Amino acid sequence: MVLGIHHVGIVVKRLRDAYTFYRGTLGLPLLREAEVADQGVRAALLGAGDTEIELLEPLEPENGVGRFLAKRGEGLHHFCLDTPSVDAELADLRRRGVPLIDDAPRRGLAGRIAFLHPKACAGVLVELATPDHRPASAPSAPLHLKRLVIGAREPKQTVSVLQSLFALPEMAMNGGPRTMLTVGQGALLVVPADEVGGSEGMVALSLVAEDFDALIGVCDREHVTLLRGTGEVTIEPTSSHGVHLHISRYRFP
Ligand code: CO
């Protein structure tokens, strides 16, 4: 059982530098920062409404996150689903023969966590977490998660894998090759890789702004590189540590 997207993980070279954009420009509040020894990272969780953004700085070049940074550069690394019992969820996945990185849950920054193997989920790295405590109400933040965009060579197959693993309901769309899966307050949008320059895996993150005009004003002042659309801007990866970041005026569509 999955309650929502707990966080989206982004690999960065240096937390300090990433803070300038994510905390300074976007204004996301820092919730926690700590060294996670068994992942070899210094990690931070920033509040984004019902969800969180996790920034990961590798402490050595030879661990998983360090190799990711060397090979792919900064950018989207994994997403994490909130589940009431990571132990039960993991046991169920193991019983079904789903490839896992962690055979047993361990301590992470988000609580008790475990990673599935990327080959379990069409090349996307998925983490499960049972947080230590859930706040009664989400901390206020200037941005909320709208959706995470996943590029897939075989979109239908990727959608059915995600649905069979996590029982995510499909949101009605007007046909076409795109599929939206509801995850709590957020969504996963699976699009054909051809529509996103041939990229597979997590390709973009969409957030909705509490005060769109004020935020764009700050971005302009800070010389953030962005493309303007209707009711939405796209911040270029050069300004946002490797992430195609859509910021919307409206939560829907
Ligand atoms: Co994580």
mmCIF file of C-alpha atoms and ligand atoms in Angstrom:
data_model
loop_
_atom_site.group_PDB
_atom_site.id
_atom_site.type_symbol
_atom_site.label_atom_id
_atom_site.label_comp_id
_atom_site.label_asym_id
_atom_site.label_seq_id
_atom_site.Cartn_x
_atom_site.Cartn_y
_atom_site.Cartn_z
ATOM 1 C CA MET A 1 0.000 0.000 0.000
ATOM 2 C CA VAL A 2 1.356 3.358 -1.065
ATOM 3 C CA LEU A 3 0.218 6.672 0.439
ATOM 4 C CA GLY A 4 2.073 9.086 -1.825
ATOM 5 C CA ILE A 5 5.432 10.274 -3.103
ATOM 6 C CA HIS A 6 7.508 10.815 0.025
ATOM 7 C CA HIS A 7 10.344 12.530 -1.812
ATOM 8 C CA VAL A 8 12.191 12.908 -5.093
ATOM 9 C CA GLY A 9 15.958 12.398 -4.815
ATOM 10 C CA ILE A 10 18.389 14.644 -6.707
ATOM 11 C CA VAL A 11 22.154 14.045 -6.850
ATOM 12 C CA VAL A 12 24.220 17.222 -6.564
ATOM 13 C CA LYS A 13 27.945 17.949 -6.450
ATOM 14 C CA ARG A 14 27.770 20.027 -3.290
ATOM 15 C CA LEU A 15 24.829 20.563 -0.964
ATOM 16 C CA ARG A 16 26.037 24.051 -0.171
ATOM 17 C CA ASP A 17 25.849 25.096 -3.827
ATOM 18 C CA ALA A 18 22.485 23.395 -4.375
ATOM 19 C CA TYR A 19 21.082 25.254 -1.352
ATOM 20 C CA THR A 20 21.634 28.544 -3.171
ATOM 21 C CA PHE A 21 19.020 27.536 -5.739
ATOM 22 C CA TYR A 22 16.671 25.186 -3.860
ATOM 23 C CA ARG A 23 16.541 27.063 -0.562
ATOM 24 C CA GLY A 24 17.585 30.552 -1.662
ATOM 25 C CA THR A 25 15.819 31.040 -5.005
ATOM 26 C CA LEU A 26 12.930 28.572 -4.672
ATOM 27 C CA GLY A 27 12.583 29.164 -0.922
ATOM 28 C CA LEU A 28 12.103 25.511 0.066
ATOM 29 C CA PRO A 29 12.495 25.010 3.832
ATOM 30 C CA LEU A 30 15.272 22.725 5.121
ATOM 31 C CA LEU A 31 13.707 19.948 7.210
ATOM 32 C CA ARG A 32 16.742 17.776 7.973
ATOM 33 C CA GLU A 33 20.368 17.387 6.980
ATOM 34 C CA ALA A 34 22.617 14.495 7.973
ATOM 35 C CA GLU A 35 25.352 12.171 6.845
ATOM 36 C CA VAL A 36 23.961 8.766 5.865
ATOM 37 C CA ALA A 37 27.013 6.542 6.335
ATOM 38 C CA ASP A 38 25.805 3.364 4.597
ATOM 39 C CA GLN A 39 24.831 5.306 1.457
ATOM 40 C CA GLY A 40 28.054 7.355 1.588
ATOM 41 C CA VAL A 41 26.210 10.645 1.222
ATOM 42 C CA ARG A 42 25.449 13.843 2.981
ATOM 43 C CA ALA A 43 21.708 14.283 2.434
ATOM 44 C CA ALA A 44 19.126 16.970 3.009
ATOM 45 C CA LEU A 45 15.348 16.920 2.914
ATOM 46 C CA LEU A 46 13.580 20.097 1.847
ATOM 47 C CA GLY A 47 9.832 20.592 2.271
ATOM 48 C CA ALA A 48 7.669 20.831 -0.853
ATOM 49 C CA GLY A 49 4.120 20.688 0.490
ATOM 50 C CA ASP A 50 2.900 17.097 0.786
ATOM 51 C CA THR A 51 6.235 15.836 -0.451
ATOM 52 C CA GLU A 52 9.933 16.517 -0.044
ATOM 53 C CA ILE A 53 12.974 17.083 -2.216
ATOM 54 C CA GLU A 54 16.031 15.090 -1.169
ATOM 55 C CA LEU A 55 19.450 16.434 -2.158
ATOM 56 C CA LEU A 56 22.301 13.913 -2.128
ATOM 57 C CA GLU A 57 25.980 14.853 -2.110
ATOM 58 C CA PRO A 58 28.306 11.836 -2.491
ATOM 59 C CA LEU A 59 31.081 11.700 0.107
ATOM 60 C CA GLU A 60 33.336 9.572 -2.105
ATOM 61 C CA PRO A 61 33.481 9.039 -5.889
ATOM 62 C CA GLU A 62 33.376 5.221 -5.648
ATOM 63 C CA ASN A 63 29.964 4.644 -4.074
ATOM 64 C CA GLY A 64 26.662 4.355 -5.964
ATOM 65 C CA VAL A 65 25.789 8.035 -5.805
ATOM 66 C CA GLY A 66 29.392 9.039 -6.575
ATOM 67 C CA ARG A 67 29.417 6.865 -9.685
ATOM 68 C CA PHE A 68 26.020 8.257 -10.737
ATOM 69 C CA LEU A 69 27.421 11.793 -10.481
ATOM 70 C CA ALA A 70 30.551 10.896 -12.467
ATOM 71 C CA LYS A 71 28.558 9.169 -15.213
ATOM 72 C CA ARG A 72 25.364 11.212 -15.496
ATOM 73 C CA GLY A 73 26.148 14.478 -13.734
ATOM 74 C CA GLU A 74 23.776 16.218 -11.365
ATOM 75 C CA GLY A 75 20.073 15.410 -11.663
ATOM 76 C CA LEU A 76 17.081 13.266 -10.778
ATOM 77 C CA HIS A 77 18.228 10.038 -9.112
ATOM 78 C CA HIS A 78 15.270 8.210 -7.529
ATOM 79 C CA PHE A 79 11.791 8.687 -6.160
ATOM 80 C CA CYS A 80 10.526 7.410 -2.850
ATOM 81 C CA LEU A 81 7.053 6.091 -2.071
ATOM 82 C CA ASP A 82 5.555 6.486 1.384
ATOM 83 C CA THR A 83 4.180 3.222 2.759
ATOM 84 C CA PRO A 84 2.695 2.476 6.203
ATOM 85 C CA SER A 85 4.924 -0.615 6.521
ATOM 86 C CA VAL A 86 8.119 -0.865 4.529
ATOM 87 C CA ASP A 87 8.665 -4.305 6.101
ATOM 88 C CA ALA A 88 5.352 -5.701 4.829
ATOM 89 C CA GLU A 89 5.745 -4.051 1.417
ATOM 90 C CA LEU A 90 9.269 -5.410 0.999
ATOM 91 C CA ALA A 91 8.243 -8.920 2.104
ATOM 92 C CA ASP A 92 5.448 -8.885 -0.469
ATOM 93 C CA LEU A 93 7.798 -7.725 -3.259
ATOM 94 C CA ARG A 94 10.367 -10.369 -2.286
ATOM 95 C CA ARG A 95 7.679 -13.068 -2.359
ATOM 96 C CA ARG A 96 6.770 -11.965 -5.879
ATOM 97 C CA GLY A 97 10.408 -12.248 -6.968
ATOM 98 C CA VAL A 98 10.856 -8.506 -7.607
ATOM 99 C CA PRO A 99 14.583 -7.616 -7.789
ATOM 100 C CA LEU A 100 15.630 -5.606 -4.738
ATOM 101 C CA ILE A 101 18.743 -3.730 -3.663
ATOM 102 C CA ASP A 102 17.830 -4.050 0.029
ATOM 103 C CA ASP A 103 16.649 -7.407 1.334
ATOM 104 C CA ALA A 104 15.760 -5.772 4.627
ATOM 105 C CA PRO A 105 14.786 -2.193 5.485
ATOM 106 C CA ARG A 106 17.474 0.070 6.955
ATOM 107 C CA ARG A 107 17.745 3.514 8.479
ATOM 108 C CA GLY A 108 17.688 6.399 6.038
ATOM 109 C CA LEU A 109 17.128 10.123 6.337
ATOM 110 C CA ALA A 110 13.403 9.633 5.664
ATOM 111 C CA GLY A 111 12.861 6.865 8.267
ATOM 112 C CA ARG A 112 12.960 3.111 7.610
ATOM 113 C CA ILE A 113 13.790 2.728 3.936
ATOM 114 C CA ALA A 114 14.592 0.150 1.257
ATOM 115 C CA PHE A 115 15.494 0.372 -2.425
ATOM 116 C CA LEU A 116 14.151 -1.763 -5.245
ATOM 117 C CA HIS A 117 16.588 -2.695 -7.990
ATOM 118 C CA PRO A 118 16.191 -0.351 -11.002
ATOM 119 C CA LYS A 119 15.571 -3.357 -13.264
ATOM 120 C CA ALA A 120 12.414 -4.033 -11.207
ATOM 121 C CA CYS A 121 10.902 -0.817 -12.428
ATOM 122 C CA ALA A 122 11.859 -0.156 -16.059
ATOM 123 C CA GLY A 123 15.219 1.369 -15.121
ATOM 124 C CA VAL A 124 13.803 3.788 -12.542
ATOM 125 C CA LEU A 125 15.300 3.627 -9.046
ATOM 126 C CA VAL A 126 12.478 3.451 -6.500
ATOM 127 C CA GLU A 127 12.817 3.718 -2.730
ATOM 128 C CA LEU A 128 10.177 2.808 -0.149
ATOM 129 C CA ALA A 129 9.996 4.613 3.182
ATOM 130 C CA THR A 130 8.024 4.461 6.364
ATOM 131 C CA PRO A 131 8.667 7.833 7.998
ATOM 132 C CA ASP A 132 9.357 7.954 11.760
ATOM 133 C CA HIS A 133 6.522 10.372 12.205
ATOM 134 C CA ARG A 134 4.109 12.148 9.926
ATOM 135 C CA PRO A 135 3.349 15.779 10.668
ATOM 136 C CA ALA A 136 -0.347 16.482 11.348
ATOM 137 C CA SER A 137 -0.286 18.958 8.489
ATOM 138 C CA ALA A 138 2.301 19.411 5.785
ATOM 139 C CA PRO A 139 4.735 22.222 6.607
ATOM 140 C CA SER A 140 4.022 25.304 4.561
ATOM 141 C CA ALA A 141 6.178 25.600 1.480
ATOM 142 C CA PRO A 142 6.139 27.848 -1.579
ATOM 143 C CA LEU A 143 6.020 24.833 -3.922
ATOM 144 C CA HIS A 144 4.125 21.542 -4.006
ATOM 145 C CA LEU A 145 4.715 18.433 -6.066
ATOM 146 C CA LYS A 146 2.495 18.237 -9.122
ATOM 147 C CA ARG A 147 4.014 15.284 -10.938
ATOM 148 C CA LEU A 148 7.120 13.414 -11.858
ATOM 149 C CA VAL A 149 7.623 12.750 -15.569
ATOM 150 C CA ILE A 150 9.038 9.398 -16.667
ATOM 151 C CA GLY A 151 10.223 8.757 -20.220
ATOM 152 C CA ALA A 152 9.728 5.195 -21.461
ATOM 153 C CA ARG A 153 10.549 3.370 -24.673
ATOM 154 C CA GLU A 154 7.510 1.131 -24.047
ATOM 155 C CA PRO A 155 5.146 3.410 -22.086
ATOM 156 C CA LYS A 156 2.362 0.825 -21.767
ATOM 157 C CA GLN A 157 4.770 -1.732 -20.351
ATOM 158 C CA THR A 158 6.279 0.757 -17.872
ATOM 159 C CA VAL A 159 2.795 1.748 -16.722
ATOM 160 C CA SER A 160 1.753 -1.863 -16.173
ATOM 161 C CA VAL A 161 4.960 -2.548 -14.203
ATOM 162 C CA LEU A 162 4.319 0.462 -11.950
ATOM 163 C CA GLN A 163 0.694 -0.575 -11.504
ATOM 164 C CA SER A 164 1.484 -4.187 -10.703
ATOM 165 C CA LEU A 165 4.196 -3.205 -8.190
ATOM 166 C CA PHE A 166 2.314 -0.473 -6.345
ATOM 167 C CA ALA A 167 -1.367 -0.695 -7.395
ATOM 168 C CA LEU A 168 -1.444 2.917 -8.599
ATOM 169 C CA PRO A 169 -4.759 4.073 -10.100
ATOM 170 C CA GLU A 170 -4.750 5.533 -13.602
ATOM 171 C CA MET A 171 -6.026 9.077 -14.011
ATOM 172 C CA ALA A 172 -8.351 9.580 -16.962
ATOM 173 C CA MET A 173 -6.607 11.232 -19.912
ATOM 174 C CA ASN A 174 -7.962 11.990 -23.371
ATOM 175 C CA GLY A 175 -6.353 8.964 -24.956
ATOM 176 C CA GLY A 176 -2.970 9.288 -26.633
ATOM 177 C CA PRO A 177 0.322 7.736 -25.651
ATOM 178 C CA ARG A 178 0.674 9.468 -22.244
ATOM 179 C CA THR A 179 -0.505 7.885 -19.015
ATOM 180 C CA MET A 180 -0.922 9.527 -15.623
ATOM 181 C CA LEU A 181 -0.864 7.436 -12.461
ATOM 182 C CA THR A 182 -2.157 8.914 -9.218
ATOM 183 C CA VAL A 183 0.119 8.620 -6.176
ATOM 184 C CA GLY A 184 -1.484 10.290 -3.163
ATOM 185 C CA GLN A 185 -1.643 14.038 -3.877
ATOM 186 C CA GLY A 186 0.883 13.732 -6.701
ATOM 187 C CA ALA A 187 1.187 11.804 -9.938
ATOM 188 C CA LEU A 188 3.575 9.947 -12.195
ATOM 189 C CA LEU A 189 3.274 10.902 -15.865
ATOM 190 C CA VAL A 190 4.659 8.269 -18.222
ATOM 191 C CA VAL A 191 5.453 9.630 -21.691
ATOM 192 C CA PRO A 192 7.049 8.038 -24.767
ATOM 193 C CA ALA A 193 10.821 8.572 -24.717
ATOM 194 C CA ASP A 194 10.564 10.100 -28.218
ATOM 195 C CA GLU A 195 8.596 13.030 -26.744
ATOM 196 C CA VAL A 196 11.426 13.856 -24.351
ATOM 197 C CA GLY A 197 14.460 13.710 -26.612
ATOM 198 C CA GLY A 198 14.821 9.929 -26.344
ATOM 199 C CA SER A 199 15.405 10.069 -22.565
ATOM 200 C CA GLU A 200 14.309 7.131 -20.439
ATOM 201 C CA GLY A 201 13.689 7.169 -16.713
ATOM 202 C CA MET A 202 12.883 10.268 -14.675
ATOM 203 C CA VAL A 203 13.098 13.217 -17.050
ATOM 204 C CA ALA A 204 11.353 16.140 -15.343
ATOM 205 C CA LEU A 205 9.796 17.315 -12.119
ATOM 206 C CA SER A 206 6.663 19.494 -12.060
ATOM 207 C CA LEU A 207 5.924 21.675 -9.069
ATOM 208 C CA VAL A 208 3.065 24.052 -8.525
ATOM 209 C CA ALA A 209 3.802 27.460 -7.000
ATOM 210 C CA GLU A 210 1.765 29.052 -4.200
ATOM 211 C CA ASP A 211 2.621 32.472 -5.624
ATOM 212 C CA PHE A 212 3.702 31.944 -9.230
ATOM 213 C CA ASP A 213 4.369 35.605 -10.097
ATOM 214 C CA ALA A 214 6.467 36.235 -6.985
ATOM 215 C CA LEU A 215 8.550 33.127 -7.621
ATOM 216 C CA ILE A 216 9.186 34.010 -11.280
ATOM 217 C CA GLY A 217 10.174 37.497 -10.111
ATOM 218 C CA VAL A 218 12.807 35.980 -7.813
ATOM 219 C CA CYS A 219 14.033 33.661 -10.621
ATOM 220 C CA ASP A 220 14.441 36.664 -12.932
ATOM 221 C CA ARG A 221 16.325 38.626 -10.294
ATOM 222 C CA GLU A 222 18.659 35.674 -9.676
ATOM 223 C CA HIS A 223 19.226 35.249 -13.460
ATOM 224 C CA VAL A 224 17.761 31.729 -13.513
ATOM 225 C CA THR A 225 17.583 30.390 -17.092
ATOM 226 C CA LEU A 226 13.971 29.550 -17.897
ATOM 227 C CA LEU A 227 11.593 28.982 -20.779
ATOM 228 C CA ARG A 228 8.227 30.673 -20.496
ATOM 229 C CA GLY A 229 5.052 28.809 -21.419
ATOM 230 C CA THR A 230 1.361 29.321 -20.698
ATOM 231 C CA GLY A 231 0.839 29.080 -16.952
ATOM 232 C CA GLU A 232 4.144 27.295 -16.625
ATOM 233 C CA VAL A 233 7.876 27.930 -16.856
ATOM 234 C CA THR A 234 10.634 25.374 -17.310
ATOM 235 C CA ILE A 235 13.827 26.038 -15.431
ATOM 236 C CA GLU A 236 16.806 24.856 -17.414
ATOM 237 C CA PRO A 237 18.981 22.134 -15.872
ATOM 238 C CA THR A 238 21.975 24.504 -15.874
ATOM 239 C CA SER A 239 20.180 26.585 -13.226
ATOM 240 C CA SER A 240 18.582 23.749 -11.257
ATOM 241 C CA HIS A 241 21.425 21.241 -10.783
ATOM 242 C CA GLY A 242 20.546 18.975 -13.680
ATOM 243 C CA VAL A 243 16.770 18.875 -13.248
ATOM 244 C CA HIS A 244 14.209 19.842 -15.898
ATOM 245 C CA LEU A 245 11.992 21.679 -13.469
ATOM 246 C CA HIS A 246 8.493 22.746 -14.523
ATOM 247 C CA ILE A 247 6.870 25.311 -12.285
ATOM 248 C CA SER A 248 3.131 25.722 -12.781
ATOM 249 C CA ARG A 249 0.696 28.408 -11.820
ATOM 250 C CA TYR A 250 -2.107 25.877 -11.375
ATOM 251 C CA ARG A 251 -2.374 22.449 -9.817
ATOM 252 C CA PHE A 252 -4.520 21.197 -12.763
ATOM 253 C CA PRO A 253 -4.344 19.916 -15.431
HETATM 254 CO CO CO B 1 15.689 8.962 -0.960
#
